[in-house]
């Protein structure tokens, strides 16, 4: 890769697409390198940019939640992907979910037609750090190609930083038995966007016993220790068999919790409940929420069909597990997402040590913004700690390096409220509202202060 005068963005996923857009809209010339469709990753299926590899949900869109704060900050920063996510939204109760094909087609169209972006459909296998004109944003994702991972390892001195993630099965909506399954959102919030499969104690026990006895996919050679060591899984994305392994009831307090979902046939909450979420606008495909797993396909079919309402289900995709590559960012990155040792190299997205679609867009936004500032000779800047995006970049640069794990946006990542104010804000909901208002204000003030404010070119749609 030798592209003096250009900002090079490696990877046209969620982070790279947003980074490319942010630099291009500021008038900089961008080369966006995406290896698909010539070479793929094992989880991606198309050659489109910003393909969502698993769930179609960008998490909660409800006011005064941490994921919503993140979306509001993306909007304030003029994010392309956050806007196109709204344009391709499908009903999902209190969450923002998208029609994945429409979303990535819109992103691909917007970037391919941008006069400042040159699309390069090729695999990047080396990273130049020396050229004085050269700026590189590495956003190659958790499934970065092996040759690039090796090049990154050479650059960072950190090798073999990977563990495994899992993806959930998708059910053909026409094969769900609605004599048993019913449509409702938890606590009646958001209409009929979810399909729910209620279970009695006997049905749950049968399912549980089959699950813990299920034959798992054998890990690839050399990866056994990583799969067998539960610590290496990202806690927010544990495979169901791993959750089940931790106790008979853990699923009932996790992805199979029945609270707020009374079965219309009895009027009572069931013993356990499996939720399915709409995958696309055609309402013909449903993701089994939180059911990522690493079980052999034949076994998955047999076990998932033990779920009442899915006894004849056909599966469009089975659950799978994948490698997840990320760097030890507390050792390597500044809060601006520049490498400490090579300030003209920036990281964004999952590979930088964050987790989640929206988080990938957010770090892409900051990396693209800072790459553009570098190119224009301006000081780079980090978003404020109080904001959702700033709390992510703060975490990346300041978390403990030992046992570093990717993080997603939660209230826990935001700074605590001062004890005096905390005493006054007795209700959790009030404390969350305070954190959200403080975060968004800090983010907007920061944008204005560094001269990046007023960039949002699209209206608030919610
Ligand atoms: C299996 C799996 C399931 C996940 N499920 C979810 C989920 O349900 N919800 C959620 O919020 N997050 C999920 N994540 C985590 C994360 O949010 C996604 O991986 C997200 O796509 C990360 O965005 P990204 O831009 O960092 O990477 P990606 O979106 O993967 O983009 C990276 C891009 O770089 C390209 N690339 C790789 N190497 C090269 C190279 N050498 N040269 C050129 N291009 C290259 C790839 O083809 C890809 O297009 C999942 C991750 C995995 C691995």
XYZ file of N, CA and C and ligand atoms in Angstrom, residues 9-17 33-36 39-41 43-44 48-59 120 122-125 139-149 165-168 237 277 287 320-324 348-352 354-361 363, ligand 1:
269
model
N -7.834 4.118 4.212
C -8.680 3.458 5.200
C -8.685 1.974 4.848
N -8.265 1.148 5.784
C -8.173 -0.294 5.542
C -9.398 -0.979 6.136
N -10.290 -1.442 5.271
C -11.507 -2.128 5.706
C -12.734 -1.267 5.494
N -13.661 -1.795 4.698
C -14.910 -1.062 4.410
C -16.059 -1.632 5.208
N -15.825 -1.881 6.492
C -16.913 -2.323 7.372
C -17.592 -1.121 7.989
N -18.088 -1.294 9.197
C -18.835 -0.210 9.834
C -17.909 0.942 10.216
N -16.765 0.610 10.793
C -15.841 1.666 11.229
C -15.168 2.320 10.020
N -14.668 1.493 9.095
C -13.931 2.037 7.956
C -14.805 2.887 7.050
N -16.056 2.458 6.839
C -16.958 3.238 5.982
C -17.213 4.605 6.601
N -9.801 0.771 1.166
C -9.406 -0.587 0.759
C -10.358 -1.601 1.375
N -11.023 -2.359 0.546
C -11.898 -3.429 1.035
C -11.604 -4.685 0.220
N -11.266 -5.751 0.912
C -10.834 -6.969 0.185
C -11.994 -7.766 -0.398
N -13.217 -7.595 0.197
C -14.354 -8.314 -0.355
C -14.785 -7.657 -1.672
N -11.862 -11.456 -1.657
C -11.455 -12.307 -0.536
C -12.441 -12.048 0.572
N -12.930 -13.089 1.211
C -13.931 -12.825 2.243
C -13.462 -13.285 3.608
N -14.344 -13.170 4.612
C -13.890 -13.351 5.991
C -14.416 -14.612 6.670
N -17.528 -14.741 7.789
C -18.807 -14.301 8.368
C -19.549 -13.386 7.395
N -18.817 -12.609 6.611
C -19.472 -11.741 5.623
C -19.989 -12.591 4.467
N -20.699 -5.992 -0.250
C -21.126 -4.641 0.125
C -20.343 -4.100 1.315
N -20.273 -2.796 1.388
C -19.651 -2.151 2.537
C -20.606 -2.241 3.730
N -20.058 -2.092 4.922
C -20.853 -2.014 6.161
C -21.868 -3.155 6.274
N -21.407 -4.350 5.972
C -22.304 -5.509 6.128
C -22.393 -5.890 7.612
N -23.622 -6.107 8.087
C -23.820 -6.560 9.472
C -23.713 -8.081 9.471
N -22.786 -8.624 10.236
C -22.510 -10.056 10.123
C -23.400 -10.929 11.001
N -24.126 -10.332 11.933
C -24.912 -11.181 12.840
C -26.272 -10.550 13.059
N -26.554 -10.099 14.255
C -27.846 -9.469 14.549
C -28.029 -8.249 13.650
N -29.295 -7.864 13.440
C -29.546 -6.640 12.668
C -29.884 -5.474 13.592
N -29.582 -5.624 14.883
C -29.977 -4.593 15.845
C -28.821 -3.672 16.211
N -29.116 -2.380 16.242
C -28.152 -1.393 16.732
C -28.518 -1.007 18.167
N -29.166 -1.910 18.834
C -29.501 -1.790 20.265
C -30.534 -0.699 20.548
N -10.934 0.807 -3.493
C -9.947 -0.181 -3.949
C -10.357 -1.536 -3.395
N -9.159 -4.482 -2.769
C -7.966 -5.321 -2.638
C -7.593 -5.531 -1.180
N -6.909 -6.618 -0.936
C -6.460 -6.941 0.420
C -5.194 -6.146 0.736
N -5.172 -5.514 1.856
C -3.964 -4.816 2.317
C -3.159 -5.805 3.140
N -1.879 -5.940 2.817
C -1.057 -6.921 3.537
C 0.128 -6.281 4.248
N -9.095 -0.346 10.038
C -10.449 -0.670 10.500
C -10.847 -2.007 9.879
N -9.954 -2.978 9.998
C -10.136 -4.254 9.295
C -10.987 -5.242 10.083
N -11.458 -4.836 11.238
C -12.463 -5.634 11.942
C -11.926 -6.836 12.681
N -12.840 -7.556 13.331
C -12.439 -8.709 14.138
C -11.972 -9.877 13.292
N -12.290 -9.826 11.979
C -11.912 -10.923 11.091
C -10.910 -10.440 10.048
N -10.052 -9.531 10.470
C -9.000 -9.005 9.582
C -8.248 -10.170 8.954
N -7.819 -9.985 7.706
C -7.185 -11.120 7.014
C -5.877 -11.487 7.715
N -5.519 -12.769 7.680
C -4.320 -13.214 8.396
C -3.060 -12.444 8.023
N -2.893 -12.123 6.732
C -1.674 -11.403 6.329
C -1.638 -10.021 6.980
N -2.793 -9.386 7.049
C -2.830 -8.059 7.678
C -2.598 -8.172 9.185
N -3.170 -9.195 9.786
C -2.956 -9.389 11.235
C -1.463 -9.531 11.510
N -16.006 -15.182 19.130
C -17.319 -14.583 19.247
C -18.313 -15.552 18.612
N -19.599 -15.320 18.843
C -20.580 -16.266 18.302
C -21.740 -15.530 17.639
N -22.371 -16.156 16.635
C -23.527 -15.534 15.979
C -24.776 -16.407 16.131
N -25.949 -15.764 16.167
C -27.214 -16.450 16.473
C -27.859 -17.070 15.237
N -21.440 -11.615 24.857
C -21.803 -12.395 23.670
C -21.465 -13.865 23.890
N -36.388 -11.890 16.884
C -36.533 -10.508 16.411
C -36.492 -10.471 14.887
N -34.270 -13.576 13.891
C -33.058 -13.889 14.627
C -33.461 -14.370 16.026
N -22.951 -19.721 14.836
C -21.549 -20.044 14.543
C -20.634 -19.295 15.503
N -19.383 -19.685 15.502
C -18.390 -18.930 16.275
C -17.249 -18.485 15.381
N -16.708 -17.352 15.746
C -15.655 -16.796 14.902
C -14.521 -16.200 15.693
N -13.409 -16.141 15.035
C -12.250 -15.461 15.588
C -12.567 -13.978 15.789
N -11.989 -13.386 16.768
C -12.171 -11.957 17.006
C -10.803 -11.360 17.298
N -9.587 1.913 14.351
C -11.017 2.121 14.611
C -11.752 0.800 14.491
N -12.911 0.735 15.157
C -13.756 -0.457 15.060
C -13.327 -1.529 16.033
N -13.856 -2.708 15.779
C -13.667 -3.816 16.710
C -12.200 -4.120 16.954
N -11.390 -3.969 15.941
C -9.967 -4.298 16.077
C -9.254 -3.361 17.050
N -9.867 -2.199 17.312
C -9.254 -1.251 18.252
C -9.574 -1.616 19.694
N -13.020 -2.145 20.829
C -14.412 -1.897 21.233
C -15.251 -3.071 20.735
N -16.515 -3.082 21.115
C -17.401 -4.185 20.728
C -18.743 -3.588 20.319
N -19.252 -3.993 19.165
C -20.597 -3.558 18.785
C -20.610 -2.733 17.512
N -21.738 -2.856 16.800
C -21.878 -2.146 15.519
C -21.784 -0.627 15.697
N -22.577 -0.119 16.649
C -22.653 1.340 16.783
C -21.333 1.878 17.320
N -20.708 1.111 18.182
C -19.406 1.509 18.713
C -18.368 1.557 17.585
N -18.492 0.621 16.635
C -17.570 0.626 15.482
C -17.765 1.908 14.669
N -19.035 2.264 14.430
C -19.298 3.513 13.687
C -18.693 4.707 14.437
N -16.197 4.915 16.687
C -14.735 5.032 16.641
C -14.282 5.360 15.211
C -19.260 -13.336 14.169
C -19.485 -11.988 14.758
C -20.752 -11.618 15.155
C -20.983 -10.344 15.686
N -22.236 -9.993 16.044
C -22.489 -8.751 16.498
C -23.816 -8.362 16.809
O -24.740 -9.127 16.677
N -24.028 -7.105 17.243
C -23.014 -6.212 17.382
O -23.273 -5.067 17.772
N -21.740 -6.568 17.100
C -21.451 -7.812 16.671
N -20.169 -8.198 16.390
C -19.071 -7.300 16.722
C -18.837 -6.091 15.791
O -19.775 -5.110 16.092
C -18.885 -6.390 14.325
O -17.863 -7.285 14.028
C -18.704 -5.117 13.475
O -18.913 -5.466 12.140
C -17.360 -4.476 13.660
O -17.192 -3.440 12.747
P -15.766 -3.174 12.105
O -15.915 -2.059 11.143
O -14.762 -3.060 13.162
O -15.430 -4.520 11.317
P -16.138 -5.126 10.009
O -17.515 -4.640 9.916
O -15.887 -6.579 10.050
O -15.307 -4.494 8.832
C -13.964 -4.837 8.568
C -13.784 -4.882 7.073
O -12.401 -5.014 6.780
C -12.254 -5.883 5.681
N -10.880 -6.414 5.711
C -10.355 -7.297 6.585
N -9.044 -7.478 6.328
C -8.744 -6.701 5.249
C -7.559 -6.471 4.508
N -6.403 -7.073 4.794
N -7.600 -5.603 3.458
C -8.788 -4.989 3.132
N -9.939 -5.190 3.792
C -9.918 -6.030 4.854
C -13.334 -6.921 5.888
O -13.680 -7.578 4.688
C -14.479 -6.076 6.437
O -15.329 -5.611 5.436
C -19.905 -9.442 15.845
C -18.632 -9.835 15.448
C -18.419 -11.092 14.914
C -17.050 -11.485 14.491
